[in-house]
JSON list of C-alpha atoms in Angstrom, two decimals:
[
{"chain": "A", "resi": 262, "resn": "UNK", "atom": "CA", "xyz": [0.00, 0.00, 0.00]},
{"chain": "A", "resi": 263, "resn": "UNK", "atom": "CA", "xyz": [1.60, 3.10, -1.27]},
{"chain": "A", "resi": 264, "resn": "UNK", "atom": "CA", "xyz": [-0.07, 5.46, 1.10]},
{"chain": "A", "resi": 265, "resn": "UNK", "atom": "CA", "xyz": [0.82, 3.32, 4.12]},
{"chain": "A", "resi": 266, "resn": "UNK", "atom": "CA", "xyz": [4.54, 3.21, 3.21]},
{"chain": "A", "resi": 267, "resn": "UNK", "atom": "CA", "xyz": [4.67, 6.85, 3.07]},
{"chain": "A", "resi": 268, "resn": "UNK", "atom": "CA", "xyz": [2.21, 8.48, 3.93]},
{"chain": "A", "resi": 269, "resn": "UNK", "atom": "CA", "xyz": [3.28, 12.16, 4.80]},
{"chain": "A", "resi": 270, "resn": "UNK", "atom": "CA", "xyz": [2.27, 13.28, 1.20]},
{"chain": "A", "resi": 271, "resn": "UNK", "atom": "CA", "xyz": [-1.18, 12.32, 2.08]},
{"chain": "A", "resi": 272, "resn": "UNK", "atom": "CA", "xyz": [-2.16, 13.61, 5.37]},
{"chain": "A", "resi": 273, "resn": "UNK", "atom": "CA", "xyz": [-4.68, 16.06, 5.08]},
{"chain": "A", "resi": 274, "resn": "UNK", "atom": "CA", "xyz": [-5.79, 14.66, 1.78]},
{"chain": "A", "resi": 275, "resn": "UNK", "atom": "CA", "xyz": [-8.98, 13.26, 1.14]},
{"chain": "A", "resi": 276, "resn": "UNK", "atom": "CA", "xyz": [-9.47, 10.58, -1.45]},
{"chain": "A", "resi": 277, "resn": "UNK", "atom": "CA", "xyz": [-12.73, 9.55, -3.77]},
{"chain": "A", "resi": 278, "resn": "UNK", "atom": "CA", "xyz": [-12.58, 5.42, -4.18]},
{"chain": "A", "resi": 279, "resn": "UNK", "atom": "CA", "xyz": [-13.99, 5.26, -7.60]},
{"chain": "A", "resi": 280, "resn": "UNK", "atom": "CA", "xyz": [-13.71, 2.63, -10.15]},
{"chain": "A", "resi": 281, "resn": "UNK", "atom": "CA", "xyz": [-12.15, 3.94, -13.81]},
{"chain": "A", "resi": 282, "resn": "UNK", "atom": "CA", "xyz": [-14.84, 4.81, -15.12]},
{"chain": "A", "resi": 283, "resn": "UNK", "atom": "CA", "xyz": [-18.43, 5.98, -14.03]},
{"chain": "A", "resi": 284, "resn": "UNK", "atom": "CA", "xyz": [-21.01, 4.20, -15.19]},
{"chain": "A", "resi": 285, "resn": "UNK", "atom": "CA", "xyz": [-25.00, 4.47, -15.49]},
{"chain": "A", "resi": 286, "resn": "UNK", "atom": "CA", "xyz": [-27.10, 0.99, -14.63]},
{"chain": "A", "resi": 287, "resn": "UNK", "atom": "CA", "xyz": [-26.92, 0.60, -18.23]},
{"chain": "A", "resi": 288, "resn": "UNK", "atom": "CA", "xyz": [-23.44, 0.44, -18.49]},
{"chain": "A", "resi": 289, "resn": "UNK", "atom": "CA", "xyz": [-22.92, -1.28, -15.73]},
{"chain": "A", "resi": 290, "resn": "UNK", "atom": "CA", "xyz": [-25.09, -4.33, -17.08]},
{"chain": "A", "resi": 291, "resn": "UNK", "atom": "CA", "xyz": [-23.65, -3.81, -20.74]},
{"chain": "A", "resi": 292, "resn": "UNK", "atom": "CA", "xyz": [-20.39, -4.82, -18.48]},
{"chain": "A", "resi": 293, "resn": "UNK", "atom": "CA", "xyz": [-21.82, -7.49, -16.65]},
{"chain": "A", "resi": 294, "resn": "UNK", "atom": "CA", "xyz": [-22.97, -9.10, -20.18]},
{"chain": "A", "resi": 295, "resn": "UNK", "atom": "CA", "xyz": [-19.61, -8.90, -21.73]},
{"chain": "A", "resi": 296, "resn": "UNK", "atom": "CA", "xyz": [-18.12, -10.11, -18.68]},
{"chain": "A", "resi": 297, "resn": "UNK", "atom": "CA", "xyz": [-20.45, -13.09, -17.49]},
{"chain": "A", "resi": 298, "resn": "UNK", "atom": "CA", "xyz": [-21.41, -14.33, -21.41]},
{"chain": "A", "resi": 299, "resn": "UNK", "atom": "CA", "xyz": [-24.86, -13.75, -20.49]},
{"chain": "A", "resi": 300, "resn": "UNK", "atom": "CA", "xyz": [-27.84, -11.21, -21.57]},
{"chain": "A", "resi": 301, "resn": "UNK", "atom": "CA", "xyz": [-27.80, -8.97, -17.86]},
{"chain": "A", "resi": 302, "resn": "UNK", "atom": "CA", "xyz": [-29.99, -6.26, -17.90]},
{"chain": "A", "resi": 303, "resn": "UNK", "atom": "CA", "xyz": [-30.65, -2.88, -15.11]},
{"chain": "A", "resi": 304, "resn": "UNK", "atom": "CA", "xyz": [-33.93, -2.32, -13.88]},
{"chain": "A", "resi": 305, "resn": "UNK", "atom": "CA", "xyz": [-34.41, 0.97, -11.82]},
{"chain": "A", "resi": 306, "resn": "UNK", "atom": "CA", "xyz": [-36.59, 0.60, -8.48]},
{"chain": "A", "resi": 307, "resn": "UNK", "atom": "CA", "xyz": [-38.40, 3.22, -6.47]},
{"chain": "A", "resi": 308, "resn": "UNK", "atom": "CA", "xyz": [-35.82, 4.17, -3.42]},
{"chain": "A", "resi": 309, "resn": "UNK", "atom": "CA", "xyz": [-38.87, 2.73, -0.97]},
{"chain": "A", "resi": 310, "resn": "UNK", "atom": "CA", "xyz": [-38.76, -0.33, -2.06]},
{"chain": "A", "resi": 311, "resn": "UNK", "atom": "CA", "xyz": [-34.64, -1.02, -3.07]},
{"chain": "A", "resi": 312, "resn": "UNK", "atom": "CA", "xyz": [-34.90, 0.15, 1.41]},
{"chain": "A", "resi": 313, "resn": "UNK", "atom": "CA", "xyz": [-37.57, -2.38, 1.98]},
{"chain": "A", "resi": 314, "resn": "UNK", "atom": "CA", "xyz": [-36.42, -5.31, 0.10]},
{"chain": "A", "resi": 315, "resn": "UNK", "atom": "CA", "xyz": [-32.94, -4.89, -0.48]},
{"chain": "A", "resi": 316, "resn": "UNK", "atom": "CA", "xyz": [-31.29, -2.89, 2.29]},
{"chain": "A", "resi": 317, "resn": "UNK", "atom": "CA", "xyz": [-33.48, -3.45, 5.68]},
{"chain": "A", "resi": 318, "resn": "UNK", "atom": "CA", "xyz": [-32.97, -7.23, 5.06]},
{"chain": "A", "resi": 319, "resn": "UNK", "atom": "CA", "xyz": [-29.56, -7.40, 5.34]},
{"chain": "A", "resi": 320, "resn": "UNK", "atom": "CA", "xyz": [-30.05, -6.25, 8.95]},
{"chain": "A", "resi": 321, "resn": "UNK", "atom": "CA", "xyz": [-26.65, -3.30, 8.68]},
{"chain": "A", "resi": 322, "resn": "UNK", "atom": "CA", "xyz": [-26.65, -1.09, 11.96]},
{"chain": "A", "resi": 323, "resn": "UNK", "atom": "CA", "xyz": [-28.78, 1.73, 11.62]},
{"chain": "A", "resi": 324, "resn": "UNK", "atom": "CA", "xyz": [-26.10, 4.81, 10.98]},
{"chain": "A", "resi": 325, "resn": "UNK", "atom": "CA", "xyz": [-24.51, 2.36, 7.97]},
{"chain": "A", "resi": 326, "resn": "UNK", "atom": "CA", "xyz": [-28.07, 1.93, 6.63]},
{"chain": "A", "resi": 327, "resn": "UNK", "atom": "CA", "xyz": [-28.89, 5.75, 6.61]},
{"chain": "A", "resi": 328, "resn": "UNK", "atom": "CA", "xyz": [-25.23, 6.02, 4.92]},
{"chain": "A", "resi": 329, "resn": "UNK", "atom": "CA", "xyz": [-26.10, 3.82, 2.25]},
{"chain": "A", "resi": 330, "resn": "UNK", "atom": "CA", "xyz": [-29.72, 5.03, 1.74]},
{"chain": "A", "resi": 331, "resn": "UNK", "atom": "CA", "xyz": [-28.16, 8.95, 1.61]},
{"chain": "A", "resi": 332, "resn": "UNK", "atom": "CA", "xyz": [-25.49, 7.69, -1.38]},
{"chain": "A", "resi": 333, "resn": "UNK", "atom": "CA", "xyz": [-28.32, 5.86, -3.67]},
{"chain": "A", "resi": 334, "resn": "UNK", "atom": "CA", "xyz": [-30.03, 8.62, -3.73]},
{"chain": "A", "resi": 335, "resn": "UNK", "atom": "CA", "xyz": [-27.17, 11.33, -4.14]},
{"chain": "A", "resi": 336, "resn": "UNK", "atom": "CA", "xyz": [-26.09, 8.41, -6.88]},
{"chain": "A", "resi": 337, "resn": "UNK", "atom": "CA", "xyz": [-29.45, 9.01, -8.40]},
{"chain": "A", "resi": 338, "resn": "UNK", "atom": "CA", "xyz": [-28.86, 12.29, -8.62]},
{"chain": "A", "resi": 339, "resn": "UNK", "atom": "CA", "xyz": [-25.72, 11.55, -10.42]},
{"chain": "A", "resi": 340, "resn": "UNK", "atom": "CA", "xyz": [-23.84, 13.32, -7.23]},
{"chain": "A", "resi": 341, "resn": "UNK", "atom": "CA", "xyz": [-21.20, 10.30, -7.75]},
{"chain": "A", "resi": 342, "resn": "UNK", "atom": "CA", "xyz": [-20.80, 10.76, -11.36]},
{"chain": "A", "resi": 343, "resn": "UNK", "atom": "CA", "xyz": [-17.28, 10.50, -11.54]},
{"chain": "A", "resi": 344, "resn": "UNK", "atom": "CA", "xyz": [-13.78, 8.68, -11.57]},
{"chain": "A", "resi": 345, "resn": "UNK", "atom": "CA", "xyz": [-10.60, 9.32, -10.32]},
{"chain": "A", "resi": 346, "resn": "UNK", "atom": "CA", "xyz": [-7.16, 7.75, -9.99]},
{"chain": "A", "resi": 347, "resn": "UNK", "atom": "CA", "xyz": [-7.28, 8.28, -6.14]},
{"chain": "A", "resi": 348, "resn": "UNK", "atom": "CA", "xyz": [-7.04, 4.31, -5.70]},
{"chain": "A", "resi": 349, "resn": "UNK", "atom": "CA", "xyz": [-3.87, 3.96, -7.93]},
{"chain": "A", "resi": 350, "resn": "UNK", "atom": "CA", "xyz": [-2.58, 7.09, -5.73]},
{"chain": "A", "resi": 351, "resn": "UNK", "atom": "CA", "xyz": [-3.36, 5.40, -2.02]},
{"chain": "A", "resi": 352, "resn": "UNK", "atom": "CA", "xyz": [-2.33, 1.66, -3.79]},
{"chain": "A", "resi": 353, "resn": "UNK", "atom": "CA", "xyz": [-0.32, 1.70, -6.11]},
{"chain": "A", "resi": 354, "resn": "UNK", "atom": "CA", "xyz": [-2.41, 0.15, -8.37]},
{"chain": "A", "resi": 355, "resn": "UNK", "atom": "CA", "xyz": [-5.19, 1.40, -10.86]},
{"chain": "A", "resi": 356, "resn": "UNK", "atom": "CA", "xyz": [-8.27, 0.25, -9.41]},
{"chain": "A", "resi": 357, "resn": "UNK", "atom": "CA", "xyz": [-10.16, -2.85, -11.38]},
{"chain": "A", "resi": 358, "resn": "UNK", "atom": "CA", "xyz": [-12.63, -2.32, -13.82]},
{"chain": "A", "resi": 359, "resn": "UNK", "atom": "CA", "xyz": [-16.21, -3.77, -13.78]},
{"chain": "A", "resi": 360, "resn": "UNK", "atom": "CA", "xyz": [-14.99, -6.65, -16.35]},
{"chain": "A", "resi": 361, "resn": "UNK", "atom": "CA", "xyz": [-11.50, -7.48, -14.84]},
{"chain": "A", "resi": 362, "resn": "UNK", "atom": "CA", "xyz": [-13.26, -7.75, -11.46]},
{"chain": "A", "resi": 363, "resn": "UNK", "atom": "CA", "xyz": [-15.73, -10.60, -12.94]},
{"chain": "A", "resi": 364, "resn": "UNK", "atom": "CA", "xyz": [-12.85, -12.13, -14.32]},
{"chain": "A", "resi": 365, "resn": "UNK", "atom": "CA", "xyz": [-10.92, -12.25, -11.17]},
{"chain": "A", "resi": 366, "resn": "UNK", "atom": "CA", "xyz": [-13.89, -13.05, -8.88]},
{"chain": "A", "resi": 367, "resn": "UNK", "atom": "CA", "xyz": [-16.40, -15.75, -11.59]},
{"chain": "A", "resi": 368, "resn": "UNK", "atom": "CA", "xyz": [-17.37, -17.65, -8.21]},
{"chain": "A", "resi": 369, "resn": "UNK", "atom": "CA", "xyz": [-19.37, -14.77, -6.89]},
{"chain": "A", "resi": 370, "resn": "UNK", "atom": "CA", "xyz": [-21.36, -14.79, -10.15]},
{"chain": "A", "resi": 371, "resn": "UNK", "atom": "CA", "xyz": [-22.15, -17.65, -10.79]},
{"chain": "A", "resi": 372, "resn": "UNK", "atom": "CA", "xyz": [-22.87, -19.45, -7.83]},
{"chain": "A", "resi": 373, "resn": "UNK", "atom": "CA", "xyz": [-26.08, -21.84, -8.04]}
]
């Protein structure tokens, strides 16, 4: 870790962990297609509901819930529409794209 074996240069410094590129839930599924060899497609659901059925049933503490909640909907308004190098800077290595992290991870994806 870059940052960790020198970190003077970064103290003070605050860092955005993005991917390489920003993507749309239409990009990210055109990536998950090329990447699994199947048709994967995005389907946009009211905020309610993704708290409802996706997020309350994980059973997160309550202040990392509200975290989550506040960034899907900042993310919907494309408040997070952006990339930076900030991972490469704190690792030392450019962080993974969408494709290269299916290829590195196919277990997670295609589980029964």
């Amino acid at each position: 870790m870059a940052v960790l074996l020198g970190p003077s240069p970064s103290v003070g410094n605050i860092y955005e962990l993005t991917g390489p590129t920003s993507l749309d839930i239409d990009g990210l599924a055109a990536e998950y297609t090329i990447g699994l060899g199947r048709p994967i497609r995005g389907t946009g659901i009211a905020h309610d509901t993704w708290i409802q059925e996706v997020l309350s049933p994980l059973g997160l503490p309550a202040h990392l819930q509200q975290h989550l909640s506040t960034m899907a909907l900042l993310h919907r308004a494309e408040r997070y529409d952006r990339a930076t190098d900030d991972v490469e800077k704190i690792t030392g290595q450019p962080a993974s794209t969408v494709r290269q992290y299916i290829a590195q991870h196919p277990d997670i994806f295609n589980a029964p």
